[in-house]
Tab-separated table of N, CA and C in Angstrom:
chain	number	residue	atom	x	y	z
A	250	MET	N	-29.346	22.496	7.838
A	250	MET	CA	-28.624	23.555	7.180
A	250	MET	C	-28.741	23.363	5.665
A	251	SER	N	-29.082	24.446	4.982
A	251	SER	CA	-29.169	24.341	3.526
A	251	SER	C	-27.874	24.849	2.910
A	252	PHE	N	-27.550	24.293	1.737
A	252	PHE	CA	-26.320	24.647	1.053
A	252	PHE	C	-26.671	25.149	-0.334
A	253	PHE	N	-26.193	26.336	-0.672
A	253	PHE	CA	-26.420	26.895	-1.999
A	253	PHE	C	-25.089	27.025	-2.705
A	254	SER	N	-25.010	26.480	-3.880
A	254	SER	CA	-23.787	26.585	-4.673
A	254	SER	C	-23.721	27.958	-5.325
A	255	ILE	N	-22.518	28.451	-5.437
A	255	ILE	CA	-22.261	29.670	-6.187
A	255	ILE	C	-21.216	29.298	-7.229
A	256	VAL	N	-21.642	29.265	-8.490
A	256	VAL	CA	-20.740	28.838	-9.548
A	256	VAL	C	-20.878	29.799	-10.726
A	257	ALA	N	-19.754	30.397	-11.125
A	257	ALA	CA	-19.753	31.237	-12.326
A	257	ALA	C	-20.008	30.344	-13.545
A	258	PRO	N	-20.631	30.869	-14.580
A	258	PRO	CA	-20.928	30.067	-15.763
A	258	PRO	C	-19.674	29.529	-16.443
A	259	LYS	N	-19.818	28.332	-16.999
A	259	LYS	CA	-18.740	27.719	-17.786
A	259	LYS	C	-19.396	26.980	-18.942
A	260	ILE	N	-19.008	27.332	-20.168
A	260	ILE	CA	-19.545	26.711	-21.379
A	260	ILE	C	-18.692	25.493	-21.712
A	261	ASP	N	-19.353	24.362	-21.925
A	261	ASP	CA	-18.666	23.138	-22.343
A	261	ASP	C	-18.365	23.262	-23.842
A	262	ARG	N	-17.090	23.331	-24.181
A	262	ARG	CA	-16.687	23.589	-25.563
A	262	ARG	C	-16.509	22.324	-26.398
A	263	ARG	N	-16.812	21.167	-25.849
A	263	ARG	CA	-16.565	19.921	-26.601
A	263	ARG	C	-17.350	19.845	-27.904
A	264	ASN	N	-18.555	20.430	-27.959
A	264	ASN	CA	-19.362	20.379	-29.186
A	264	ASN	C	-19.193	21.632	-30.040
A	265	LEU	N	-18.264	22.501	-29.663
A	265	LEU	CA	-18.100	23.763	-30.387
A	265	LEU	C	-16.833	23.720	-31.233
A	266	ARG	N	-17.013	23.322	-32.486
A	266	ARG	CA	-15.905	23.298	-33.441
A	266	ARG	C	-16.324	24.103	-34.664
A	267	ASN	N	-15.353	24.717	-35.312
A	267	ASN	CA	-15.649	25.414	-36.568
A	267	ASN	C	-16.191	24.388	-37.570
A	268	ILE	N	-17.253	24.770	-38.273
A	268	ILE	CA	-17.878	23.818	-39.198
A	268	ILE	C	-18.131	24.464	-40.553
A	269	THR	N	-18.192	23.609	-41.566
A	269	THR	CA	-18.580	24.018	-42.907
A	269	THR	C	-19.744	23.131	-43.331
A	270	VAL	N	-20.822	23.762	-43.797
A	270	VAL	CA	-21.999	23.021	-44.272
A	270	VAL	C	-22.378	23.544	-45.648
A	271	ARG	N	-23.147	22.736	-46.369
A	271	ARG	CA	-23.685	23.176	-47.657
A	271	ARG	C	-24.997	23.924	-47.415
A	272	GLU	N	-25.343	24.798	-48.344
A	272	GLU	CA	-26.624	25.495	-48.265
A	272	GLU	C	-27.744	24.469	-48.101
A	273	GLY	N	-28.660	24.725	-47.186
A	273	GLY	CA	-29.794	23.839	-46.974
A	273	GLY	C	-29.516	22.671	-46.051
A	274	GLU	N	-28.246	22.468	-45.655
A	274	GLU	CA	-27.887	21.368	-44.747
A	274	GLU	C	-28.073	21.857	-43.305
A	275	PRO	N	-28.964	21.234	-42.540
A	275	PRO	CA	-29.284	21.754	-41.210
A	275	PRO	C	-28.071	21.822	-40.278
A	276	ILE	N	-28.102	22.838	-39.419
A	276	ILE	CA	-27.065	23.028	-38.396
A	276	ILE	C	-27.719	22.824	-37.035
A	277	LEU	N	-27.051	22.072	-36.166
A	277	LEU	CA	-27.485	21.930	-34.770
A	277	LEU	C	-26.263	22.062	-33.880
A	278	LEU	N	-26.304	23.017	-32.980
A	278	LEU	CA	-25.276	23.153	-31.953
A	278	LEU	C	-25.944	22.869	-30.616
A	279	ASP	N	-25.425	21.893	-29.894
A	279	ASP	CA	-25.993	21.465	-28.608
A	279	ASP	C	-24.912	21.695	-27.555
A	280	VAL	N	-25.144	22.674	-26.667
A	280	VAL	CA	-24.095	23.140	-25.768
A	280	VAL	C	-24.526	22.987	-24.310
A	281	LYS	N	-23.690	22.305	-23.533
A	281	LYS	CA	-23.932	22.193	-22.092
A	281	LYS	C	-23.279	23.379	-21.393
A	282	ILE	N	-23.934	23.856	-20.345
A	282	ILE	CA	-23.451	25.012	-19.603
A	282	ILE	C	-23.635	24.740	-18.119
A	283	ILE	N	-22.590	24.990	-17.334
A	283	ILE	CA	-22.746	24.862	-15.890
A	283	ILE	C	-22.806	26.253	-15.278
A	284	GLY	N	-23.303	26.323	-14.079
A	284	GLY	CA	-23.370	27.579	-13.339
A	284	GLY	C	-24.524	27.534	-12.360
A	285	GLU	N	-24.348	28.176	-11.224
A	285	GLU	CA	-25.409	28.297	-10.225
A	285	GLU	C	-25.460	29.746	-9.767
A	286	PRO	N	-26.596	30.384	-9.881
A	286	PRO	CA	-27.833	29.877	-10.485
A	286	PRO	C	-27.648	29.625	-11.985
A	287	PRO	N	-28.571	28.835	-12.604
A	287	PRO	CA	-28.425	28.533	-14.034
A	287	PRO	C	-28.244	29.829	-14.837
A	288	PRO	N	-27.223	29.890	-15.676
A	288	PRO	CA	-26.940	31.123	-16.425
A	288	PRO	C	-27.998	31.451	-17.475
A	289	ASP	N	-28.117	32.744	-17.762
A	289	ASP	CA	-28.871	33.209	-18.924
A	289	ASP	C	-27.964	33.062	-20.133
A	290	VAL	N	-28.534	32.624	-21.255
A	290	VAL	CA	-27.726	32.346	-22.442
A	290	VAL	C	-28.230	33.174	-23.614
A	291	THR	N	-27.282	33.776	-24.340
A	291	THR	CA	-27.617	34.513	-25.558
A	291	THR	C	-26.690	34.058	-26.682
A	292	TRP	N	-27.195	34.168	-27.908
A	292	TRP	CA	-26.424	33.832	-29.109
A	292	TRP	C	-26.336	35.079	-29.984
A	293	SER	N	-25.204	35.223	-30.667
A	293	SER	CA	-25.065	36.305	-31.633
A	293	SER	C	-24.275	35.808	-32.838
A	294	MET	N	-24.406	36.547	-33.940
A	294	MET	CA	-23.641	36.237	-35.157
A	294	MET	C	-23.007	37.534	-35.629
A	295	ASN	N	-21.685	37.520	-35.806
A	295	ASN	CA	-20.950	38.718	-36.217
A	295	ASN	C	-21.305	39.915	-35.329
A	296	ASN	N	-21.364	39.653	-34.017
A	296	ASN	CA	-21.634	40.663	-32.986
A	296	ASN	C	-23.017	41.283	-33.055
A	297	LYS	N	-23.963	40.612	-33.729
A	297	LYS	CA	-25.357	41.072	-33.747
A	297	LYS	C	-26.218	39.993	-33.122
A	298	SER	N	-27.141	40.394	-32.276
A	298	SER	CA	-28.024	39.439	-31.616
A	298	SER	C	-28.775	38.615	-32.655
A	299	LEU	N	-28.847	37.303	-32.434
A	299	LEU	CA	-29.548	36.423	-33.383
A	299	LEU	C	-31.047	36.517	-33.170
A	300	GLN	N	-31.758	36.784	-34.236
A	300	GLN	CA	-33.211	36.826	-34.187
A	300	GLN	C	-33.752	35.459	-34.613
A	301	GLU	N	-34.704	34.959	-33.840
A	301	GLU	CA	-35.299	33.672	-34.198
A	301	GLU	C	-36.277	33.859	-35.346
A	302	THR	N	-36.334	32.842	-36.219
A	302	THR	CA	-37.255	32.829	-37.354
A	302	THR	C	-37.861	31.431	-37.422
A	303	SER	N	-38.644	31.177	-38.464
A	303	SER	CA	-39.239	29.846	-38.596
A	303	SER	C	-38.176	28.783	-38.867
A	304	TYR	N	-37.017	29.183	-39.393
A	304	TYR	CA	-35.971	28.210	-39.727
A	304	TYR	C	-34.736	28.330	-38.818
A	305	ARG	N	-34.702	29.334	-37.945
A	305	ARG	CA	-33.569	29.525	-37.032
A	305	ARG	C	-34.123	29.663	-35.617
A	306	ARG	N	-33.761	28.694	-34.748
A	306	ARG	CA	-34.353	28.645	-33.411
A	306	ARG	C	-33.279	28.461	-32.356
A	307	ILE	N	-33.591	28.958	-31.178
A	307	ILE	CA	-32.730	28.776	-30.009
A	307	ILE	C	-33.606	28.202	-28.907
A	308	GLU	N	-33.146	27.113	-28.305
A	308	GLU	CA	-33.866	26.511	-27.180
A	308	GLU	C	-32.948	26.527	-25.968
A	309	ASN	N	-33.303	27.337	-24.992
A	309	ASN	CA	-32.535	27.411	-23.754
A	309	ASN	C	-33.327	26.770	-22.624
A	310	VAL	N	-32.703	25.812	-21.951
A	310	VAL	CA	-33.236	25.227	-20.726
A	310	VAL	C	-32.086	25.282	-19.719
A	311	PRO	N	-32.357	25.147	-18.433
A	311	PRO	CA	-31.243	25.192	-17.489
A	311	PRO	C	-30.139	24.201	-17.874
A	312	TYR	N	-28.925	24.705	-17.945
A	312	TYR	CA	-27.701	23.931	-18.185
A	312	TYR	C	-27.552	23.427	-19.623
A	313	ASN	N	-28.354	23.943	-20.555
A	313	ASN	CA	-28.223	23.507	-21.943
A	313	ASN	C	-28.807	24.568	-22.871
A	314	SER	N	-28.153	24.743	-24.029
A	314	SER	CA	-28.674	25.629	-25.070
A	314	SER	C	-28.495	24.932	-26.406
A	315	LYS	N	-29.526	25.011	-27.235
A	315	LYS	CA	-29.460	24.428	-28.570
A	315	LYS	C	-29.744	25.526	-29.583
A	316	PHE	N	-28.911	25.543	-30.636
A	316	PHE	CA	-29.109	26.455	-31.754
A	316	PHE	C	-29.395	25.604	-32.980
A	317	PHE	N	-30.528	25.871	-33.637
A	317	PHE	CA	-30.937	25.138	-34.843
A	317	PHE	C	-31.000	26.120	-36.011
A	318	HIS	N	-30.521	25.695	-37.159
A	318	HIS	CA	-30.738	26.452	-38.399
A	318	HIS	C	-31.094	25.419	-39.461
A	319	ASP	N	-32.369	25.397	-39.855
A	319	ASP	CA	-32.875	24.354	-40.747
A	319	ASP	C	-32.487	24.551	-42.204
A	320	ASN	N	-32.244	25.797	-42.625
A	320	ASN	CA	-32.019	26.059	-44.040
A	320	ASN	C	-30.972	27.166	-44.223
A	321	PRO	N	-29.713	26.900	-43.837
A	321	PRO	CA	-28.708	27.962	-43.941
A	321	PRO	C	-28.387	28.323	-45.386
A	322	GLU	N	-28.056	29.599	-45.582
A	322	GLU	CA	-27.622	30.117	-46.869
A	322	GLU	C	-26.220	30.691	-46.696
A	323	ARG	N	-25.558	31.021	-47.809
A	323	ARG	CA	-24.189	31.529	-47.708
A	323	ARG	C	-24.106	32.766	-46.831
A	324	LYS	N	-25.153	33.598	-46.835
A	324	LYS	CA	-25.135	34.813	-46.010
A	324	LYS	C	-25.138	34.496	-44.511
A	325	ASP	N	-25.407	33.231	-44.137
A	325	ASP	CA	-25.403	32.832	-42.727
A	325	ASP	C	-24.005	32.449	-42.240
A	326	SER	N	-23.007	32.536	-43.124
A	326	SER	CA	-21.624	32.285	-42.715
A	326	SER	C	-21.178	33.394	-41.775
A	327	GLY	N	-20.387	33.021	-40.767
A	327	GLY	CA	-19.869	34.049	-39.878
A	327	GLY	C	-19.403	33.489	-38.553
A	328	THR	N	-19.124	34.402	-37.633
A	328	THR	CA	-18.684	34.061	-36.286
A	328	THR	C	-19.903	34.018	-35.375
A	329	TYR	N	-20.174	32.843	-34.828
A	329	TYR	CA	-21.295	32.660	-33.911
A	329	TYR	C	-20.744	32.636	-32.493
A	330	LYS	N	-21.402	33.386	-31.610
A	330	LYS	CA	-20.940	33.494	-30.235
A	330	LYS	C	-22.066	33.099	-29.285
A	331	ILE	N	-21.725	32.284	-28.310
A	331	ILE	CA	-22.657	31.954	-27.235
A	331	ILE	C	-22.108	32.587	-25.966
A	332	GLN	N	-22.991	33.254	-25.217
A	332	GLN	CA	-22.579	33.859	-23.959
A	332	GLN	C	-23.522	33.394	-22.855
A	333	ALA	N	-22.917	32.939	-21.761
A	333	ALA	CA	-23.674	32.509	-20.587
A	333	ALA	C	-23.290	33.421	-19.428
A	334	SER	N	-24.297	33.934	-18.707
A	334	SER	CA	-23.968	34.825	-17.593
A	334	SER	C	-24.967	34.645	-16.450
A	335	ASN	N	-24.439	34.769	-15.259
A	335	ASN	CA	-25.260	34.877	-14.052
A	335	ASN	C	-24.611	35.927	-13.171
A	336	LYS	N	-25.129	36.122	-11.964
A	336	LYS	CA	-24.611	37.225	-11.149
A	336	LYS	C	-23.192	36.993	-10.664
A	337	TYR	N	-22.639	35.807	-10.901
A	337	TYR	CA	-21.281	35.513	-10.455
A	337	TYR	C	-20.248	35.570	-11.569
A	338	GLY	N	-20.690	35.832	-12.791
A	338	GLY	CA	-19.729	35.936	-13.879
A	338	GLY	C	-20.332	35.591	-15.220
A	339	SER	N	-19.456	35.428	-16.215
A	339	SER	CA	-19.933	35.071	-17.556
A	339	SER	C	-18.836	34.298	-18.279
A	340	ASP	N	-19.244	33.607	-19.333
A	340	ASP	CA	-18.323	32.866	-20.180
A	340	ASP	C	-18.820	33.010	-21.610
A	341	THR	N	-17.889	33.101	-22.541
A	341	THR	CA	-18.219	33.286	-23.944
A	341	THR	C	-17.390	32.326	-24.780
A	342	ALA	N	-18.013	31.746	-25.805
A	342	ALA	CA	-17.295	30.879	-26.739
A	342	ALA	C	-17.722	31.262	-28.156
A	343	GLU	N	-16.816	31.098	-29.107
A	343	GLU	CA	-17.095	31.444	-30.497
A	343	GLU	C	-16.746	30.282	-31.414
A	344	ILE	N	-17.493	30.176	-32.503
A	344	ILE	CA	-17.137	29.245	-33.575
A	344	ILE	C	-17.402	29.932	-34.909
A	345	GLU	N	-16.694	29.456	-35.915
A	345	GLU	CA	-16.918	29.923	-37.285
A	345	GLU	C	-17.792	28.904	-37.999
A	346	ILE	N	-18.869	29.393	-38.597
A	346	ILE	CA	-19.708	28.542	-39.437
A	346	ILE	C	-19.591	29.077	-40.863
A	347	THR	N	-19.214	28.191	-41.780
A	347	THR	CA	-19.097	28.558	-43.186
A	347	THR	C	-20.143	27.771	-43.970
A	348	VAL	N	-20.976	28.498	-44.696
A	348	VAL	CA	-22.007	27.864	-45.523
A	348	VAL	C	-21.562	28.010	-46.976
A	349	VAL	N	-21.394	26.871	-47.651
A	349	VAL	CA	-20.933	26.883	-49.032
A	349	VAL	C	-22.085	26.561	-49.976
A	350	CYS	N	-21.912	26.944	-51.225
A	350	CYS	CA	-22.919	26.692	-52.251
A	350	CYS	C	-23.240	25.201	-52.330
A	351	LYS	N	-24.498	24.884	-52.511
A	351	LYS	CA	-24.884	23.453	-52.534
A	351	LYS	C	-24.377	22.730	-53.777
A	352	TYR	N	-23.994	23.496	-54.804
A	352	TYR	CA	-23.471	22.882	-56.023
A	352	TYR	C	-21.957	22.876	-55.940
A	353	ASN	N	-21.333	21.932	-56.575
A	353	ASN	CA	-19.879	21.807	-56.519
A	353	ASN	C	-19.218	22.749	-57.540
A	354	ILE	N	-19.418	24.026	-57.343
A	354	ILE	CA	-18.820	25.016	-58.216
A	354	ILE	C	-17.593	25.575	-57.494
A	355	PRO	N	-16.429	25.536	-58.108
A	355	PRO	CA	-15.237	26.099	-57.446
A	355	PRO	C	-15.450	27.575	-57.153
A	356	LEU	N	-15.005	28.009	-55.977
A	356	LEU	CA	-15.182	29.401	-55.591
A	356	LEU	C	-14.025	30.275	-56.066
A	357	ASN	N	-12.954	29.703	-56.620
A	357	ASN	CA	-11.804	30.520	-57.065
A	357	ASN	C	-11.947	30.818	-58.548
């Protein structure tokens, strides 16, 4: 007898904390995801789908998603959302990423 698991997606939030980085300081988000079948994963920023570039990459493999940004600028500040979904459900998590000027200039 074969056994097939049916598990709605669940995003592991342990590595998802709001962060502040300086311009040019690389960002890496490494997120574990459970679900059977393995969920499809998408990333967005400020409710817009994230487009990959030479400096911004997403690597999705079963049960894990990594978001890389090698050279963030202040315009990359915002609400980042990861969504995992399969035919049994979906899960969404959000974090705030704030990119500050690389020089120590007061913003007020």
